[in-house]
PDB file of C-alpha atoms and ligand atoms in Angstrom:
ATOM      1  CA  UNK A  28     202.540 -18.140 300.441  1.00 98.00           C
ATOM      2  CA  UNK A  29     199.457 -18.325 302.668  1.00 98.00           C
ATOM      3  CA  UNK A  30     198.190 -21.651 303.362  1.00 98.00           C
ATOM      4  CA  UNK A  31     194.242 -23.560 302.836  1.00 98.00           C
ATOM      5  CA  UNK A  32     193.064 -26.564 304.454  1.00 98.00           C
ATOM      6  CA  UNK A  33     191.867 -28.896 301.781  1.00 98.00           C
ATOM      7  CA  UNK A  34     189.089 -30.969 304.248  1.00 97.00           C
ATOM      8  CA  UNK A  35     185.384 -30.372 304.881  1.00 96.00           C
ATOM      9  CA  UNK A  36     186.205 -31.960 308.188  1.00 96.00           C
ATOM     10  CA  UNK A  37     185.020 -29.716 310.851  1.00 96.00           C
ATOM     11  CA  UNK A  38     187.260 -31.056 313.508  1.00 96.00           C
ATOM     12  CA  UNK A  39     190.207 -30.344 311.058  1.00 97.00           C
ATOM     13  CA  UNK A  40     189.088 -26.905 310.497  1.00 98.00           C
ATOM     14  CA  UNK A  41     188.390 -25.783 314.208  1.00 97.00           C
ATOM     15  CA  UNK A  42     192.275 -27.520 314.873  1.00 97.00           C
ATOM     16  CA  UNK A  43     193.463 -25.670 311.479  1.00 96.00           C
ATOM     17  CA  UNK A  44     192.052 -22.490 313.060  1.00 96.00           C
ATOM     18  CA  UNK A  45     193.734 -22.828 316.666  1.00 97.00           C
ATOM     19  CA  UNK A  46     196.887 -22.988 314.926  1.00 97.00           C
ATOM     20  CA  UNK A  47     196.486 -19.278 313.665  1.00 96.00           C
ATOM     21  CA  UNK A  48     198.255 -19.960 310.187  1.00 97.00           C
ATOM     22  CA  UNK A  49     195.075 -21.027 307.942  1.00 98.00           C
ATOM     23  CA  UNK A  50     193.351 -18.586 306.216  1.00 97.00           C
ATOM     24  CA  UNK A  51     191.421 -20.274 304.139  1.00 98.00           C
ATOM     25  CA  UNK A  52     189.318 -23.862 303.102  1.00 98.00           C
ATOM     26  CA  UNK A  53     188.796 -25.355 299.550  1.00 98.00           C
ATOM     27  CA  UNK A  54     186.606 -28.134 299.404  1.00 97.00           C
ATOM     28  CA  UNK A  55     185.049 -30.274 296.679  1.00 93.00           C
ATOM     29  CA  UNK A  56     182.534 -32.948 296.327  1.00 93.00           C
ATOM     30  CA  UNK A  57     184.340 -35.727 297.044  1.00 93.00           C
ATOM     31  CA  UNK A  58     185.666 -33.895 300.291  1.00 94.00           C
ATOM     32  CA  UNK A  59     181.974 -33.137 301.258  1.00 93.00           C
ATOM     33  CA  UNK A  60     180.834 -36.670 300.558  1.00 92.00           C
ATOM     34  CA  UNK A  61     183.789 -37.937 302.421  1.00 92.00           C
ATOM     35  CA  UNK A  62     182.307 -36.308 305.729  1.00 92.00           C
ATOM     36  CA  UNK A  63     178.652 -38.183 305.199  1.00 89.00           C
ATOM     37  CA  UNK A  64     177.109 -34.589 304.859  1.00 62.00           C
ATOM     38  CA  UNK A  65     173.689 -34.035 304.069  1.00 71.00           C
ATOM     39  CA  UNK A  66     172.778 -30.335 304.022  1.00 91.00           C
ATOM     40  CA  UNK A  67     175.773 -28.363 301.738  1.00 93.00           C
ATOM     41  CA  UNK A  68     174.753 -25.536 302.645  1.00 95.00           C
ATOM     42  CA  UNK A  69     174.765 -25.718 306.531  1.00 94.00           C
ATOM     43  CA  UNK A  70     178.567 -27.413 305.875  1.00 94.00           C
ATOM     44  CA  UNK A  71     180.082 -24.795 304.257  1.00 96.00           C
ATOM     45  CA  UNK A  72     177.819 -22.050 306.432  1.00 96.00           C
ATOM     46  CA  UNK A  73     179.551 -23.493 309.253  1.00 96.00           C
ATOM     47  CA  UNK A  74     182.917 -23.452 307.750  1.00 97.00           C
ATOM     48  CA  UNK A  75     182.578 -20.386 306.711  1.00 98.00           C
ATOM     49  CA  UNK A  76     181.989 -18.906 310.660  1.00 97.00           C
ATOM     50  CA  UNK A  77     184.793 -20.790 311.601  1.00 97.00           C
ATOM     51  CA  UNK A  78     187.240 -19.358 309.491  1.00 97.00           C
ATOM     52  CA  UNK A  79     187.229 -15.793 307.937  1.00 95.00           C
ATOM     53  CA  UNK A  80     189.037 -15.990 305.174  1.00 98.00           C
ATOM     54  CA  UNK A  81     187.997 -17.412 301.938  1.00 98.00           C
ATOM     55  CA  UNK A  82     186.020 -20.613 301.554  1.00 98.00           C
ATOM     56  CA  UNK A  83     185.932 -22.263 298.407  1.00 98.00           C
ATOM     57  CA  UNK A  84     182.106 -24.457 297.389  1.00 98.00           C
ATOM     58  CA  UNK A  85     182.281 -25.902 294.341  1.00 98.00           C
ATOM     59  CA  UNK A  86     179.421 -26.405 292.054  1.00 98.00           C
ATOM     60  CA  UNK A  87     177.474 -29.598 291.434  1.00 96.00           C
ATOM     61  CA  UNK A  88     175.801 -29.413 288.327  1.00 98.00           C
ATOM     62  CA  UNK A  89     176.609 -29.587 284.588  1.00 98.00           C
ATOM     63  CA  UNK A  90     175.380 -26.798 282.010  1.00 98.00           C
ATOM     64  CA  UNK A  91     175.956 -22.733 281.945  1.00 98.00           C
ATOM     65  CA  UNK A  92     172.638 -22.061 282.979  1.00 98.00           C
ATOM     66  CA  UNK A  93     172.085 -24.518 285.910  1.00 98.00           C
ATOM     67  CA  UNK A  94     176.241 -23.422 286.967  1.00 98.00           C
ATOM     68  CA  UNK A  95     174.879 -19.981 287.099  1.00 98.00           C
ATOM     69  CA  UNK A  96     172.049 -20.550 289.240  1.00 98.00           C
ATOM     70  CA  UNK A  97     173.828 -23.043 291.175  1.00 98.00           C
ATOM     71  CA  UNK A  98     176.733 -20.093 291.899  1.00 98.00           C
ATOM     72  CA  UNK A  99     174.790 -17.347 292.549  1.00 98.00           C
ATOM     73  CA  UNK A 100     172.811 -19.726 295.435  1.00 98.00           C
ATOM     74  CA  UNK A 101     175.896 -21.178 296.911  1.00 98.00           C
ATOM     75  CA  UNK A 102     177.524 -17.279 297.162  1.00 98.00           C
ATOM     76  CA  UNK A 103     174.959 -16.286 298.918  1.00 98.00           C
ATOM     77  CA  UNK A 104     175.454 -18.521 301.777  1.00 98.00           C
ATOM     78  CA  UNK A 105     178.026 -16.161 303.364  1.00 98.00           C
ATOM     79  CA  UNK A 106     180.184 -13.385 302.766  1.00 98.00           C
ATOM     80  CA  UNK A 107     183.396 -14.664 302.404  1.00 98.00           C
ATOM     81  CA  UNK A 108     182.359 -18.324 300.095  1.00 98.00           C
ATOM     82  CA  UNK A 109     184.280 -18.747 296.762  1.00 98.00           C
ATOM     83  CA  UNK A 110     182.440 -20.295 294.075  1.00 98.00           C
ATOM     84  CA  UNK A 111     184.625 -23.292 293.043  1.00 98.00           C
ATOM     85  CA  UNK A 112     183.662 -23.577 288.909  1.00 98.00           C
ATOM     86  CA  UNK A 113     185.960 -26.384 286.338  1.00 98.00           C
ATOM     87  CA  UNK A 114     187.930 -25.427 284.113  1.00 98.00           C
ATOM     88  CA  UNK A 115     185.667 -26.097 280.974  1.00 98.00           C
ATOM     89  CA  UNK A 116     184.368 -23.549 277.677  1.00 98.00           C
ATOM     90  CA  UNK A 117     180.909 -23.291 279.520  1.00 98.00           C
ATOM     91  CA  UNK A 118     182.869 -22.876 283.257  1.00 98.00           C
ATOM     92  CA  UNK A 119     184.996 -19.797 281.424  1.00 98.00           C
ATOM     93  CA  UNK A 120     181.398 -18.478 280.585  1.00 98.00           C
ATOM     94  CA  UNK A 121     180.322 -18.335 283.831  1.00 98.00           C
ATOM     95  CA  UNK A 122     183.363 -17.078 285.264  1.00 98.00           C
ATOM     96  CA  UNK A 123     182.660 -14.370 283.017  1.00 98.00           C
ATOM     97  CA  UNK A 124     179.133 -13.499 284.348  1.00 98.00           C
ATOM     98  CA  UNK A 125     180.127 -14.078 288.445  1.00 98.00           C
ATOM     99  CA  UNK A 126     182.964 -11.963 287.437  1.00 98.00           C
ATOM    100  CA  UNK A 127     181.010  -9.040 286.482  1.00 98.00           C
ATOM    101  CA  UNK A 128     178.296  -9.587 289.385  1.00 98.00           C
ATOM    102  CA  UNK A 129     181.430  -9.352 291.710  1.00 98.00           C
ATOM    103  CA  UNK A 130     180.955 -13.107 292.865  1.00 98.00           C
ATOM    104  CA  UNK A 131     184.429 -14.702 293.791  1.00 98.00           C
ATOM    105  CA  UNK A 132     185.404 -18.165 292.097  1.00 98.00           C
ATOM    106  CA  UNK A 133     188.476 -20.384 292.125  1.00 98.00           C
ATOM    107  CA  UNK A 134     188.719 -22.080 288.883  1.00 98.00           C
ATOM    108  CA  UNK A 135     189.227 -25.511 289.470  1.00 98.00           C
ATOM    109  CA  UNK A 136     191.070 -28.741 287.895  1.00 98.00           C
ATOM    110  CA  UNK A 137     193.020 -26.749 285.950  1.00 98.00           C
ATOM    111  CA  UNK A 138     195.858 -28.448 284.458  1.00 98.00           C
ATOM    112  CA  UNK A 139     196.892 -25.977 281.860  1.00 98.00           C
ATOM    113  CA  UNK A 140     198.493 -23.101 281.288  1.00 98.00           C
ATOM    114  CA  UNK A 141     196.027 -21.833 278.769  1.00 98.00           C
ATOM    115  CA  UNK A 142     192.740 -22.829 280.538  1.00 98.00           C
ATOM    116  CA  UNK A 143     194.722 -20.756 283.703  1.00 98.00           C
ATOM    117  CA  UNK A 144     195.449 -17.881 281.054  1.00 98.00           C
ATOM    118  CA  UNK A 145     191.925 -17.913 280.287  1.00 98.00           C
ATOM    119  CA  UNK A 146     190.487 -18.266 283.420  1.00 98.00           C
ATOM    120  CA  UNK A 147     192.471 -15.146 284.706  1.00 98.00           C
ATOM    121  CA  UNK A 148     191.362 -13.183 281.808  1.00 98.00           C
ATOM    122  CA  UNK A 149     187.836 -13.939 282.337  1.00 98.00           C
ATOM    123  CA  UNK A 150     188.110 -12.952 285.688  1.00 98.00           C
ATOM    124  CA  UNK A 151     188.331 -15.457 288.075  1.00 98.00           C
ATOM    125  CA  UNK A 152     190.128 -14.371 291.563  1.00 98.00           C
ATOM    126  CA  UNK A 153     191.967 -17.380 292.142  1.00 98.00           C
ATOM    127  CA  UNK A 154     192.618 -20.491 289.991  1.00 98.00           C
ATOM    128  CA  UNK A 155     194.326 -24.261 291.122  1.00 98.00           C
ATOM    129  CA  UNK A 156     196.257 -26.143 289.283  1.00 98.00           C
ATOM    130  CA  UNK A 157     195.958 -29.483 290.822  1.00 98.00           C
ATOM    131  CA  UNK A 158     199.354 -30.768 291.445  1.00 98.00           C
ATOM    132  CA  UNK A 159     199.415 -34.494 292.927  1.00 98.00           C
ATOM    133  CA  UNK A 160     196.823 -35.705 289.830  1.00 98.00           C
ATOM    134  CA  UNK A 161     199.479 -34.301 287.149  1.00 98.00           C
ATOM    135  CA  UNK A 162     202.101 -35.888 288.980  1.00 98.00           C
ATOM    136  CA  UNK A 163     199.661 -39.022 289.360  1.00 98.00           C
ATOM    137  CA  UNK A 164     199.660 -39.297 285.478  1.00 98.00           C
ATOM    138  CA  UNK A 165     203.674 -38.878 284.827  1.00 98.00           C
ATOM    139  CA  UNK A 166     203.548 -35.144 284.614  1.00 98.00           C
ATOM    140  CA  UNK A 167     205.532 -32.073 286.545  1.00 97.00           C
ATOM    141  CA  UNK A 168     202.659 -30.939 288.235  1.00 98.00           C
ATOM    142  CA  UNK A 169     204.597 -28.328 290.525  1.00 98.00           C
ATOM    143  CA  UNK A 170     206.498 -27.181 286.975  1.00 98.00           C
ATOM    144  CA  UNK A 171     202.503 -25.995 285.885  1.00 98.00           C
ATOM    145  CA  UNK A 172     202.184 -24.519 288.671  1.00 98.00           C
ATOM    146  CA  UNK A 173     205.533 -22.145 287.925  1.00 98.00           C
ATOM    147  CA  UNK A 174     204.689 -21.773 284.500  1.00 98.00           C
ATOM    148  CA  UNK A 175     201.317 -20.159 285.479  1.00 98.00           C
ATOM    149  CA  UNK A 176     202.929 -18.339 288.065  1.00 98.00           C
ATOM    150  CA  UNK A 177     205.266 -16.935 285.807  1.00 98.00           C
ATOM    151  CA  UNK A 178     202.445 -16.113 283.068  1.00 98.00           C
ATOM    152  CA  UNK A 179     200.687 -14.079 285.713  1.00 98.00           C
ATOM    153  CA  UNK A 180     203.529 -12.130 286.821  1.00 98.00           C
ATOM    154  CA  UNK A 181     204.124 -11.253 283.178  1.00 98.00           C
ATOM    155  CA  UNK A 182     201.027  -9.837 282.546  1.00 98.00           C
ATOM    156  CA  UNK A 183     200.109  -8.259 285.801  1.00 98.00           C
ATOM    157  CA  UNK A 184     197.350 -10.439 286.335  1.00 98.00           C
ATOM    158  CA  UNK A 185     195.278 -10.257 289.514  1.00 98.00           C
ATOM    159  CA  UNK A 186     194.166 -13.953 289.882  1.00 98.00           C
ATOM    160  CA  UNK A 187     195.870 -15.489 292.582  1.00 98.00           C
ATOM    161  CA  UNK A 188     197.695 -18.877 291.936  1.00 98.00           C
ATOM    162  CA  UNK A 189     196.003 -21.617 294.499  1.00 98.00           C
ATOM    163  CA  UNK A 190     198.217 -24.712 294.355  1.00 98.00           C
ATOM    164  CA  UNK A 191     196.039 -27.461 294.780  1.00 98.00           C
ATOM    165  CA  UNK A 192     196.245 -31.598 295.101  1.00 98.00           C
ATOM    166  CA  UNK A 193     198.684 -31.140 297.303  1.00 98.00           C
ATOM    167  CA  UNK A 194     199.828 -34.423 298.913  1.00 98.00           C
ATOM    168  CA  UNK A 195     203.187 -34.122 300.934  1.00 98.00           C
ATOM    169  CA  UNK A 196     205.213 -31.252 302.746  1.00 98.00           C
ATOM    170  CA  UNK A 197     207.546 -30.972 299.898  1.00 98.00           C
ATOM    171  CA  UNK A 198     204.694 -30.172 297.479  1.00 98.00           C
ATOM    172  CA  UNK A 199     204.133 -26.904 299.854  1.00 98.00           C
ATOM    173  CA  UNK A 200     208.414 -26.473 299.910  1.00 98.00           C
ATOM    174  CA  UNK A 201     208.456 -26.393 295.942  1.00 98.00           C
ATOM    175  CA  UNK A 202     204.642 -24.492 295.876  1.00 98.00           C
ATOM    176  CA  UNK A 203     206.463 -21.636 298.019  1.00 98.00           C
ATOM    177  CA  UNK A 204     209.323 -22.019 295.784  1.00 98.00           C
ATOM    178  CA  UNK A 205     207.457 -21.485 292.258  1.00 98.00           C
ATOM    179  CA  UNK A 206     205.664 -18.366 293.893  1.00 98.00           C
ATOM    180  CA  UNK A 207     201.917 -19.841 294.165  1.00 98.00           C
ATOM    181  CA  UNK A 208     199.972 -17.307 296.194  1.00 98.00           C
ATOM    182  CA  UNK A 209     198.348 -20.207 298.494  1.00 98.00           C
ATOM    183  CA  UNK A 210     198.809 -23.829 298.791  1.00 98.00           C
ATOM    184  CA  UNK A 211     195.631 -25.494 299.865  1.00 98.00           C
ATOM    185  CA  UNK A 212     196.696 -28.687 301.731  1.00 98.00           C
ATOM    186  CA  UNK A 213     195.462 -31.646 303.429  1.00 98.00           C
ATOM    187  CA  UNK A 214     195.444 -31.845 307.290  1.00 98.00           C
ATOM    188  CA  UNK A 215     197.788 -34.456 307.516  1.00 98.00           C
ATOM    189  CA  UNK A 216     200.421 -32.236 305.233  1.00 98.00           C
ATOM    190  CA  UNK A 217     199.772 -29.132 307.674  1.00 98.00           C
ATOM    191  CA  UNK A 218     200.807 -31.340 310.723  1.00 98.00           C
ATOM    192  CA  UNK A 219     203.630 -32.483 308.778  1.00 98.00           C
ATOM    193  CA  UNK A 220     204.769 -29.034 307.853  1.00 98.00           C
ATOM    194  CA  UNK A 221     205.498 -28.434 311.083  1.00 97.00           C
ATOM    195  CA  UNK A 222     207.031 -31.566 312.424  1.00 97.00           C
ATOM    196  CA  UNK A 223     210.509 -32.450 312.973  1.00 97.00           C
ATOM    197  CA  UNK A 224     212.065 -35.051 314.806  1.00 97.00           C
ATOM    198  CA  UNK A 225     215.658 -32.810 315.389  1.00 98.00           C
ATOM    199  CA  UNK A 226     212.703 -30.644 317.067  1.00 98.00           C
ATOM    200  CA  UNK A 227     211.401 -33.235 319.105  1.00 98.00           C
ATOM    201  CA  UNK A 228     214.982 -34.743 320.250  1.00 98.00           C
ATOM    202  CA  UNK A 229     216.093 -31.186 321.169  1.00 98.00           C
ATOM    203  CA  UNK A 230     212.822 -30.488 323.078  1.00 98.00           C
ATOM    204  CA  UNK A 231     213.142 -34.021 325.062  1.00 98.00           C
ATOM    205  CA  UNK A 232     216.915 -32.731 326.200  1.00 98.00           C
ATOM    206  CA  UNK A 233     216.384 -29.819 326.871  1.00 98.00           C
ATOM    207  CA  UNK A 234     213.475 -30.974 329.445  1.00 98.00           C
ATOM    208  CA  UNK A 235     215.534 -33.592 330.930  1.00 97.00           C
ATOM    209  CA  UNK A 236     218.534 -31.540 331.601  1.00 97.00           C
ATOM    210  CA  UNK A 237     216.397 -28.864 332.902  1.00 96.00           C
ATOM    211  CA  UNK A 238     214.823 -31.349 335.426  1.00 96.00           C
ATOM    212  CA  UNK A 239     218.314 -32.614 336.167  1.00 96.00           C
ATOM    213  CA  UNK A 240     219.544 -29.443 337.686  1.00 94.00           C
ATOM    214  CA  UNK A 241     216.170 -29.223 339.336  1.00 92.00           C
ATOM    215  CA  UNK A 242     216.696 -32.464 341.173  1.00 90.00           C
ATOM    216  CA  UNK A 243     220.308 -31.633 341.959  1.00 88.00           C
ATOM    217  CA  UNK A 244     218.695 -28.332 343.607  1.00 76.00           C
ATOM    218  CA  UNK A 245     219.515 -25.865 341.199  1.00 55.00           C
ATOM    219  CA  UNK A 246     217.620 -22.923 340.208  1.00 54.00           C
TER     220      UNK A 246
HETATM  221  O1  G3P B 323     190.543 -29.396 296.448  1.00 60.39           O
HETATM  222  C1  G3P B 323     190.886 -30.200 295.390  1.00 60.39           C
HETATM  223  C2  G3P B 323     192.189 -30.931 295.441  1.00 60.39           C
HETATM  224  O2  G3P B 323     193.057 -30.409 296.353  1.00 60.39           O
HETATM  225  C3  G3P B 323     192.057 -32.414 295.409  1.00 60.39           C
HETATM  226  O3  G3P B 323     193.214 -33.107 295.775  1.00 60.39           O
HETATM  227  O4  G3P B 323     194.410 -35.186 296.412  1.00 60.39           O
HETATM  228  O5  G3P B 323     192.055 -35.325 295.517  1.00 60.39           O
HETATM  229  O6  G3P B 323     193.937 -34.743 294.024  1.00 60.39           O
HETATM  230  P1  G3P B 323     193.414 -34.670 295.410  1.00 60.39           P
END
């Protein structure tokens, strides 16, 4: 399972990079907003130089025509964006048409099995199934998550499966476990990913019993 940070924080991304094990960003509106960012475009230019991989920009505007327009702009902004689209009748239309002009789009707020069936069969390259705001509501989202997986794998479908709304390490434990492709996840749940306080004990005595012997004049 690869891993995306889910932040239009640029601080978080440049840190994110450093660490060698992100390959990718998804962001969304609120994200954006989040970061008091004016000029879209320059944001997601600039996350897109910072990391390679793929870069997901969702669009802000309602309608298959103005979706359309709004996609083809955004994927021009650099080579390796994603065009985030919703999962909605007129967002399967345009997935349709990007598909076919070999633009790349995650399908987003998917909470279905059918709208990720459909999604894959109209050609979208990756689609996220947003896990935390199923759970939110009283529903499995991480069981969606291997039921798409599983639909996928049955069908030899190529559309990757991007687990999304991620909120806490064992979302990315149980997302590994189902067989998602990528787990997109929040800054905070990349640090704590790594963390471990047996880690942190062990490092702490192993430093002081190193400096012990050094004191004593060992070697
Ligand atoms: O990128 C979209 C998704 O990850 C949002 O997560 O926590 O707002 O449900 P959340």
């Amino acid at each position: 399972m690869r891993i995306f940070l889910d932040t239009a924080n640029i601080d978080q991304i440049r840190e994110g990079a450093r660490l060698g094990v992100v390959t990718g960003v998804t962001t969304n509106p609120t994200l954006v907003s989040k970061e008091g960012l004016k000029d879209y475009r320059a944001v997601v230019k600039e996350i897109c130089s910072i990391i390679p991989g793929p870069v997901s920009a969702e669009v802000v505007v309602e309608g298959v025509p103005e979706m359309l327009a709004q996609a083809r702009e955004i994927a021009t902004w650099a080579p390796n964006v994603v065009v985030k689209i919703p999962s909605t009748a007129d967002g399967l239309e345009v997935i349709s048409t990007l598909a076919k002009e070999d633009i790349k789009v995650n399908m987003t707020l998917c909470f279905s099995v059918n709208q990720a069936l459909l999604g894959a069969l109209a050609g979208t390259t990756y689609v996220s199934p947003f896990v935390g705001r199923l759970d939110d509501v009283g529903h499995d989202g991480m069981q969606l998550v291997k039921e798409i997986v599983d639909v996928f794998r049955y069908y030899q479908l190529k559309t990757e499966v991007l687990a999304a709304s991620i909120r806490h390490p064992l979302h990315c434990v149980a997302a590994a476990k189902a067989g998602a492709h990528i787990a997109t996840v929040p800054f905070n749940v990349l640090m704590q990913m790594m963390r471990h306080p047996l880690t942190d004990v062990g490092i702490a005595r192993f430093l002081s019993d190193w400096r012990r012997v050094q004191q004593q004049g060992g070697k």
